[in-house]
Amino acid sequence: MAVVLDLLILTLALQTLQSPATAMPEFDASKPSVVTLYEKETTVTTLSTENCTDPGNSPTVSLTSVTPTTPCGQICFQVLPCGTEWCVYFFPSMGTLDYRKASAYYVTVTCTANGSSVNKTINVRLTPNTPPIFNPDVSFQTTTLTNTKNVKAGTKIFTVGAVDDNNDTIIYTMTSEPQSSNFQIGSGTGVITAVHDLSSQCSNSITLHVYISDGVNPRVGPQDIVVTLSDPNASPDITNLDRSVQVLESKAVGDSIMTFTPTDEATKQLTYTLSADPPSNLAFFDTSGQDIVVKSTLNYETVATRTTNLTVVAQDASGCTSQPHYLYVTVTDVNEMPQLYPKNAVYTTYEGSVSQSVRSAPSRQVTETVREDLYCDVLRADNKEEIH
């Protein structure tokens, strides 16, 4: 009898332990606890599907917490039923992921059934957006353009390749050295073309600095495209400047002080730009054809205009320019006739002795540009011998 009673008590105890009222809910251990999420994800993404069981009950799964809370905390993640399971979602419209500020999030979900609960933390690791790369990934490439001066606008020069692992749109930009407006790159294609007819391209080579960007990361580059320009338009030049000249201050306006010799296939189409140092002295000089001429009257006595450094640049019809060439001009003095001021004067006094009164007569001044001894004399007077 006692044995039967013991067995009955043991059976009741086991039933109590296994009853739905005391069983704990549990998550499916086969589901991953570490997932990845692309930093620039733009669509609603299912991070995981969770299955929570509790014999005899219908458990629910809810979002408990998300850390860190910024820049895309709990509002970016949600738990919603999906079929017989529960899905953990990422909603990009609710916030912005930024790998530099938070490279991972810890999403804690809770399964609850009949007053009991169990937690699970899902580690959401961000995959950062990577910048594009050149293809081929080299620092420079070279190409040669033949018969350059006959290349027409729109001609394809080169194509720059690039790839982006995140399938972001690649944006191409470009600068040139030396600076030129004759080349452009398609912002979405990487195709370099001639903007204008290259008859105005004067150099033998040009380096095009190309940059790429995905609009997310800092731009990449440059990749240098070194273009050898075969048979370009030759720049004009001037052969007989870079020298000094002396010019008399008496040189007439319009007179030439130097005739320079240009070298170009189309000499008659050349134009010349003249500059001066100091700039104010440009008022005294100009160009006329292939001559530098006097523009305004020169004056040795004005110290600031005695020396001028002129610079001449030649330019052809295509816009190609020469190197700057200088002409150092020194204005020299001319010995001029002395001048008596005022030229005429009238002095009136009473008759008789004027030896004392004449001392109060108006004084006369003599100007002389060259410092030499001056001698004055009375050329005509009624009583010349009485005037001293």
Short mmCIF file of C-alpha atoms in Angstrom, two decimals:
data_model
loop_
_atom_site.label_atom_id
_atom_site.label_comp_id
_atom_site.label_asym_id
_atom_site.label_seq_id
_atom_site.Cartn_x
_atom_site.Cartn_y
_atom_site.Cartn_z
CA MET A 1 0.00 0.00 0.00
CA ALA A 2 2.81 2.42 0.87
CA VAL A 3 4.57 1.74 -2.43
CA VAL A 4 1.46 2.56 -4.41
CA LEU A 5 1.06 5.82 -2.49
CA ASP A 6 4.66 6.84 -3.21
CA LEU A 7 4.20 6.20 -6.91
CA LEU A 8 1.05 8.34 -6.96
CA ILE A 9 2.83 11.23 -5.25
CA LEU A 10 5.76 11.02 -7.71
CA THR A 11 3.42 11.02 -10.71
CA LEU A 12 1.57 14.09 -9.47
CA ALA A 13 4.87 15.89 -8.91
CA LEU A 14 6.05 15.18 -12.43
CA GLN A 15 2.76 16.37 -13.89
CA THR A 16 3.06 19.57 -11.90
CA LEU A 17 6.60 20.25 -13.22
CA GLN A 18 5.52 19.62 -16.82
CA SER A 19 2.26 21.58 -16.66
CA PRO A 20 1.83 24.59 -19.07
CA ALA A 21 1.43 26.86 -16.12
CA THR A 22 5.06 26.37 -15.04
CA ALA A 23 6.95 25.80 -18.40
CA MET A 24 9.24 28.66 -19.60
CA PRO A 25 9.06 29.98 -23.20
CA GLU A 26 12.22 29.66 -25.28
CA PHE A 27 13.67 30.99 -28.54
CA ASP A 28 14.70 28.67 -31.33
CA ALA A 29 18.44 28.24 -30.72
CA SER A 30 19.08 27.58 -34.43
CA LYS A 31 18.30 31.17 -35.34
CA PRO A 32 21.40 33.40 -35.66
CA SER A 33 22.22 35.97 -33.04
CA VAL A 34 24.62 37.96 -35.29
CA VAL A 35 23.41 39.58 -38.52
CA THR A 36 24.81 42.18 -40.94
CA LEU A 37 23.17 45.33 -42.29
CA TYR A 38 24.44 47.55 -45.10
CA GLU A 39 25.14 51.06 -43.84
CA LYS A 40 23.31 52.74 -46.74
CA GLU A 41 20.39 50.31 -46.94
CA THR A 42 17.36 52.05 -48.44
CA THR A 43 14.71 49.30 -48.32
CA VAL A 44 12.82 47.68 -45.42
CA THR A 45 15.05 44.75 -44.44
CA THR A 46 14.27 41.57 -42.48
CA LEU A 47 17.19 41.10 -40.08
CA SER A 48 15.98 37.81 -38.51
CA THR A 49 12.94 35.60 -38.03
CA GLU A 50 12.45 34.45 -34.47
CA ASN A 51 10.53 31.37 -33.32
CA CYS A 52 9.54 31.28 -29.68
CA THR A 53 7.74 28.26 -28.24
CA ASP A 54 5.90 27.52 -25.01
CA PRO A 55 3.93 24.28 -24.76
CA GLY A 56 0.27 24.93 -24.32
CA ASN A 57 0.57 28.70 -24.79
CA SER A 58 0.82 31.22 -27.65
CA PRO A 59 3.87 33.38 -26.88
CA THR A 60 4.40 36.88 -28.25
CA VAL A 61 7.68 38.49 -29.20
CA SER A 62 8.31 42.23 -28.72
CA LEU A 63 11.16 44.73 -28.98
CA THR A 64 12.66 45.52 -25.59
CA SER A 65 15.65 47.77 -26.27
CA VAL A 66 18.20 48.96 -28.85
CA THR A 67 21.68 50.19 -27.99
CA PRO A 68 23.19 52.57 -28.83
CA THR A 69 20.17 54.85 -29.05
CA THR A 70 21.65 57.16 -31.71
CA PRO A 71 21.89 57.97 -34.53
CA CYS A 72 19.32 55.32 -35.39
CA GLY A 73 18.01 53.86 -32.13
CA GLN A 74 14.83 52.00 -31.31
CA ILE A 75 12.69 53.77 -33.91
CA CYS A 76 14.68 52.12 -36.74
CA PHE A 77 14.02 48.55 -35.57
CA GLN A 78 10.65 46.82 -35.09
CA VAL A 79 9.34 43.33 -34.30
CA LEU A 80 6.19 42.26 -36.16
CA PRO A 81 4.46 38.91 -36.72
CA CYS A 82 5.27 37.22 -40.02
CA GLY A 83 3.37 34.00 -40.55
CA THR A 84 3.93 31.68 -37.60
CA GLU A 85 7.11 33.50 -36.56
CA TRP A 86 8.20 36.97 -35.55
CA CYS A 87 10.35 39.14 -37.80
CA VAL A 88 12.89 41.73 -36.71
CA TYR A 89 12.83 44.55 -39.29
CA PHE A 90 14.98 47.55 -40.13
CA PHE A 91 13.04 50.59 -41.37
CA PRO A 92 15.37 53.06 -43.22
CA SER A 93 12.75 55.79 -43.35
CA MET A 94 12.85 56.12 -39.58
CA GLY A 95 16.49 57.10 -39.21
CA THR A 96 19.98 57.13 -40.71
CA LEU A 97 22.73 54.60 -40.14
CA ASP A 98 26.26 55.96 -39.86
CA TYR A 99 29.11 53.49 -39.48
CA ARG A 100 31.46 56.17 -38.19
CA LYS A 101 29.13 56.94 -35.28
CA ALA A 102 27.86 53.43 -34.52
CA SER A 103 29.32 50.35 -36.21
CA ALA A 104 26.90 47.91 -34.50
CA TYR A 105 23.54 47.81 -32.71
CA TYR A 106 22.36 45.39 -30.02
CA VAL A 107 18.67 44.65 -30.48
CA THR A 108 17.02 42.89 -27.52
CA VAL A 109 13.71 41.08 -28.09
CA THR A 110 11.52 39.43 -25.46
CA CYS A 111 9.33 36.35 -25.77
CA THR A 112 6.45 36.36 -23.28
CA ALA A 113 3.96 33.57 -22.48
CA ASN A 114 1.62 33.07 -19.53
CA GLY A 115 3.44 35.60 -17.40
CA SER A 116 6.90 34.24 -18.12
CA SER A 117 9.45 35.80 -20.45
CA VAL A 118 12.86 35.23 -21.97
CA ASN A 119 15.19 37.67 -23.76
CA LYS A 120 17.43 37.37 -26.81
CA THR A 121 19.96 39.94 -28.02
CA ILE A 122 20.70 40.18 -31.73
CA ASN A 123 24.01 41.80 -32.71
CA VAL A 124 23.38 43.91 -35.86
CA ARG A 125 26.76 44.67 -37.43
CA LEU A 126 26.92 47.42 -40.03
CA THR A 127 28.74 46.90 -43.30
CA PRO A 128 30.21 50.32 -44.18
CA ASN A 129 29.80 51.89 -47.59
CA THR A 130 33.08 51.64 -49.48
CA PRO A 131 34.33 54.26 -51.95
CA PRO A 132 34.62 53.47 -55.67
CA ILE A 133 37.94 52.46 -57.19
CA PHE A 134 39.50 53.11 -60.56
CA ASN A 135 39.56 50.24 -63.03
CA PRO A 136 42.40 49.65 -63.63
CA ASP A 137 43.38 50.81 -60.15
CA VAL A 138 46.56 52.68 -61.16
CA SER A 139 47.83 56.18 -60.45
CA PHE A 140 48.15 57.21 -64.10
CA GLN A 141 47.46 56.15 -67.67
CA THR A 142 48.80 57.48 -70.97
CA THR A 143 47.39 58.06 -74.42
CA THR A 144 48.50 59.82 -77.61
CA LEU A 145 46.35 62.13 -79.73
CA THR A 146 47.53 62.37 -83.34
CA ASN A 147 47.16 65.39 -85.65
CA THR A 148 45.97 67.44 -82.69
CA LYS A 149 45.30 70.75 -84.43
CA ASN A 150 42.75 69.06 -86.73
CA VAL A 151 40.78 67.29 -83.96
CA LYS A 152 37.15 68.43 -83.94
CA ALA A 153 34.88 69.22 -81.01
CA GLY A 154 33.20 66.13 -79.57
CA THR A 155 36.03 63.75 -80.46
CA LYS A 156 36.52 61.00 -77.86
CA ILE A 157 39.95 61.25 -76.23
CA PHE A 158 39.90 58.56 -73.51
CA THR A 159 37.58 56.57 -71.23
CA VAL A 160 38.27 56.33 -67.49
CA GLY A 161 36.93 53.17 -65.79
CA ALA A 162 35.73 52.77 -62.20
CA VAL A 163 33.68 50.31 -60.13
CA ASP A 164 31.72 50.57 -56.88
CA ASP A 165 31.12 47.48 -54.72
CA ASN A 166 27.93 49.00 -53.32
CA ASN A 167 26.53 49.76 -56.78
CA ASP A 168 26.44 53.46 -55.95
CA THR A 169 26.34 55.89 -58.86
CA ILE A 170 29.87 57.00 -59.72
CA ILE A 171 30.43 60.69 -60.43
CA TYR A 172 33.47 61.76 -62.48
CA THR A 173 35.17 65.17 -62.26
CA MET A 174 38.36 66.46 -63.87
CA THR A 175 40.93 69.26 -63.86
CA SER A 176 43.79 69.83 -66.29
CA GLU A 177 47.42 70.87 -66.13
CA PRO A 178 48.21 73.22 -67.75
CA GLN A 179 44.72 74.64 -67.34
CA SER A 180 42.63 74.23 -70.47
CA SER A 181 38.96 74.56 -71.40
CA ASN A 182 39.39 72.23 -74.37
CA PHE A 183 38.63 68.97 -72.53
CA GLN A 184 35.70 67.67 -70.51
CA ILE A 185 34.69 64.39 -68.84
CA GLY A 186 31.19 62.91 -68.76
CA SER A 187 30.11 63.06 -65.12
CA GLY A 188 28.29 59.74 -65.39
CA THR A 189 30.36 57.98 -68.05
CA GLY A 190 34.04 58.80 -67.52
CA VAL A 191 34.42 59.55 -71.24
CA ILE A 192 36.85 62.40 -71.95
CA THR A 193 36.06 64.41 -75.09
CA ALA A 194 37.23 67.56 -76.86
CA VAL A 195 35.06 70.57 -76.04
CA HIS A 196 36.34 72.70 -78.93
CA ASP A 197 38.35 72.19 -82.07
CA LEU A 198 41.89 71.59 -80.80
CA SER A 199 43.47 74.10 -83.14
CA SER A 200 43.67 76.28 -80.02
CA GLN A 201 45.54 73.65 -78.00
CA CYS A 202 49.13 74.87 -77.99
CA SER A 203 51.02 72.48 -75.69
CA ASN A 204 52.72 69.22 -76.62
CA SER A 205 51.09 67.37 -73.73
CA ILE A 206 48.44 67.83 -71.09
CA THR A 207 47.75 65.99 -67.84
CA LEU A 208 44.10 65.42 -66.95
CA HIS A 209 43.50 64.83 -63.22
CA VAL A 210 40.39 62.63 -62.84
CA TYR A 211 38.47 62.14 -59.57
CA ILE A 212 35.61 59.76 -58.74
CA SER A 213 32.98 59.90 -56.00
CA ASP A 214 29.94 57.89 -54.92
CA GLY A 215 28.31 60.83 -53.15
CA VAL A 216 28.84 59.12 -49.79
CA ASN A 217 32.57 58.84 -49.20
CA PRO A 218 35.28 61.46 -49.81
CA ARG A 219 36.25 61.60 -53.48
CA VAL A 220 38.97 59.28 -54.76
CA GLY A 221 41.85 60.35 -56.96
CA PRO A 222 43.32 61.76 -58.90
CA GLN A 223 44.12 59.26 -61.59
CA ASP A 224 46.27 61.17 -64.07
CA ILE A 225 45.62 60.75 -67.76
CA VAL A 226 48.76 61.98 -69.55
CA VAL A 227 47.80 62.94 -73.11
CA THR A 228 50.60 63.39 -75.64
CA LEU A 229 49.46 65.89 -78.27
CA SER A 230 51.06 65.14 -81.61
CA ASP A 231 51.37 68.05 -84.08
CA PRO A 232 49.62 70.75 -81.99
CA ASN A 233 49.26 74.39 -82.98
CA ALA A 234 52.68 75.98 -82.32
CA SER A 235 52.63 78.95 -79.97
CA PRO A 236 54.02 82.24 -81.34
CA ASP A 237 57.19 83.73 -79.96
CA ILE A 238 59.26 86.94 -80.10
CA THR A 239 62.96 86.66 -80.82
CA ASN A 240 64.62 90.05 -80.27
CA LEU A 241 63.35 91.33 -76.92
CA ASP A 242 64.61 90.63 -73.39
CA ARG A 243 67.00 93.56 -73.62
CA SER A 244 67.48 97.20 -72.55
CA VAL A 245 67.13 100.38 -74.62
CA GLN A 246 67.72 104.09 -74.01
CA VAL A 247 65.21 106.59 -75.34
CA LEU A 248 65.71 110.37 -75.55
CA GLU A 249 63.06 112.35 -73.75
CA SER A 250 62.59 114.28 -76.98
CA LYS A 251 61.27 111.19 -78.77
CA ALA A 252 58.05 112.24 -80.49
CA VAL A 253 54.68 110.69 -79.70
CA GLY A 254 54.06 107.86 -82.17
CA ASP A 255 57.77 107.19 -82.79
CA SER A 256 58.96 103.60 -82.47
CA ILE A 257 61.44 102.74 -79.75
CA MET A 258 61.70 99.05 -80.73
CA THR A 259 60.54 96.83 -83.58
CA PHE A 260 60.19 93.24 -82.40
CA THR A 261 60.35 90.10 -84.53
CA PRO A 262 57.62 87.46 -84.00
CA THR A 263 57.87 83.84 -85.16
CA ASP A 264 54.58 82.31 -86.28
CA GLU A 265 53.08 80.79 -89.40
CA ALA A 266 50.37 83.48 -89.35
CA THR A 267 52.26 86.61 -88.28
CA LYS A 268 49.60 88.99 -89.63
CA GLN A 269 47.01 87.47 -87.27
CA LEU A 270 49.03 88.07 -84.13
CA THR A 271 47.94 90.50 -81.45
CA TYR A 272 50.17 91.89 -78.72
CA THR A 273 49.55 92.66 -75.08
CA LEU A 274 51.76 95.26 -73.39
CA SER A 275 52.14 95.71 -69.64
CA ALA A 276 54.45 97.90 -67.57
CA ASP A 277 56.20 97.98 -64.24
CA PRO A 278 55.37 100.33 -62.63
CA PRO A 279 51.85 99.97 -64.11
CA SER A 280 51.32 103.77 -64.24
CA ASN A 281 54.11 104.10 -66.82
CA LEU A 282 52.02 102.21 -69.37
CA ALA A 283 50.49 105.63 -70.13
CA PHE A 284 53.71 106.49 -72.01
CA PHE A 285 54.02 103.42 -74.26
CA ASP A 286 51.87 101.36 -76.63
CA THR A 287 52.13 98.80 -79.44
CA SER A 288 51.49 99.53 -83.08
CA GLY A 289 51.83 96.47 -85.27
CA GLN A 290 55.21 95.01 -84.38
CA ASP A 291 56.49 98.25 -82.84
CA ILE A 292 56.58 99.60 -79.32
CA VAL A 293 55.86 103.33 -79.68
CA VAL A 294 55.78 106.44 -77.54
CA LYS A 295 52.21 107.10 -76.43
CA SER A 296 52.68 110.28 -74.35
CA THR A 297 55.42 112.89 -74.08
CA LEU A 298 58.43 111.63 -72.14
CA ASN A 299 60.07 113.77 -69.49
CA TYR A 300 63.44 112.96 -67.98
CA GLU A 301 62.81 115.41 -65.13
CA THR A 302 59.98 113.20 -63.80
CA VAL A 303 61.97 110.66 -61.81
CA ALA A 304 59.17 108.07 -61.60
CA THR A 305 59.07 107.69 -65.40
CA ARG A 306 62.79 107.55 -66.13
CA THR A 307 62.84 103.72 -66.14
CA THR A 308 60.10 101.31 -67.17
CA ASN A 309 60.10 97.53 -67.57
CA LEU A 310 57.74 96.69 -70.44
CA THR A 311 56.43 93.15 -71.02
CA VAL A 312 55.11 91.95 -74.39
CA VAL A 313 53.01 88.79 -74.99
CA ALA A 314 52.01 87.68 -78.49
CA GLN A 315 48.79 85.79 -79.16
CA ASP A 316 47.64 84.10 -82.37
CA ALA A 317 44.10 83.79 -83.73
CA SER A 318 43.61 80.43 -81.97
CA GLY A 319 44.44 81.87 -78.56
CA CYS A 320 47.93 80.40 -78.24
CA THR A 321 50.26 82.83 -76.47
CA SER A 322 54.00 83.34 -76.34
CA GLN A 323 56.14 83.45 -73.26
CA PRO A 324 56.36 87.00 -71.84
CA HIS A 325 59.36 89.02 -73.08
CA TYR A 326 60.67 92.21 -71.51
CA LEU A 327 62.09 95.51 -72.76
CA TYR A 328 63.77 97.68 -70.12
CA VAL A 329 63.41 101.34 -71.17
CA THR A 330 65.55 104.16 -69.77
CA VAL A 331 64.57 107.75 -70.66
CA THR A 332 67.66 109.94 -71.15
CA ASP A 333 67.99 113.68 -70.79
CA VAL A 334 68.15 116.28 -73.59
CA ASN A 335 69.90 119.65 -72.94
CA GLU A 336 67.09 122.16 -73.42
CA MET A 337 67.23 125.99 -73.80
CA PRO A 338 66.86 127.83 -70.46
CA GLN A 339 63.59 129.69 -69.92
CA LEU A 340 63.07 133.13 -68.29
CA TYR A 341 59.86 133.58 -66.32
CA PRO A 342 57.89 135.73 -66.66
CA LYS A 343 58.83 136.49 -70.25
CA ASN A 344 57.54 140.09 -70.11
CA ALA A 345 57.19 142.52 -67.19
CA VAL A 346 56.46 146.25 -66.91
CA TYR A 347 57.88 148.40 -64.11
CA THR A 348 56.97 152.08 -63.71
CA THR A 349 58.92 154.63 -61.61
CA TYR A 350 59.43 158.37 -61.43
CA GLU A 351 62.12 160.07 -63.46
CA GLY A 352 65.45 160.78 -61.96
CA SER A 353 67.71 158.35 -60.25
CA VAL A 354 66.20 154.85 -60.16
CA SER A 355 69.18 153.11 -58.62
CA GLN A 356 67.30 152.62 -55.38
CA SER A 357 63.75 152.26 -56.69
CA VAL A 358 64.61 149.61 -59.23
CA ARG A 359 65.61 147.29 -56.44
CA SER A 360 61.93 146.81 -55.71
CA ALA A 361 61.19 145.80 -59.27
CA PRO A 362 59.72 142.31 -59.74
CA SER A 363 62.31 139.53 -59.67
CA ARG A 364 62.90 137.29 -62.69
CA GLN A 365 63.48 133.51 -62.62
CA VAL A 366 65.52 131.35 -64.96
CA THR A 367 64.84 127.61 -65.36
CA GLU A 368 67.40 125.19 -66.70
CA THR A 369 67.03 121.41 -66.91
CA VAL A 370 70.78 120.78 -66.94
CA ARG A 371 72.86 122.16 -64.10
CA GLU A 372 75.25 124.49 -65.90
CA ASP A 373 76.55 128.05 -65.28
CA LEU A 374 74.01 130.61 -66.51
CA TYR A 375 74.81 134.12 -67.76
CA CYS A 376 72.12 136.76 -68.19
CA ASP A 377 72.38 139.99 -70.16
CA VAL A 378 70.13 142.87 -71.20
CA LEU A 379 69.55 142.59 -74.92
CA ARG A 380 67.64 145.85 -75.47
CA ALA A 381 66.93 148.97 -73.38
CA ASP A 382 66.61 152.73 -73.95
CA ASN A 383 69.60 153.33 -71.67
CA LYS A 384 71.12 149.89 -71.56
CA GLU A 385 74.22 151.11 -69.73
CA GLU A 386 72.10 152.30 -66.80
CA ILE A 387 70.50 148.90 -66.19
CA HIS A 388 72.41 146.27 -64.25
#
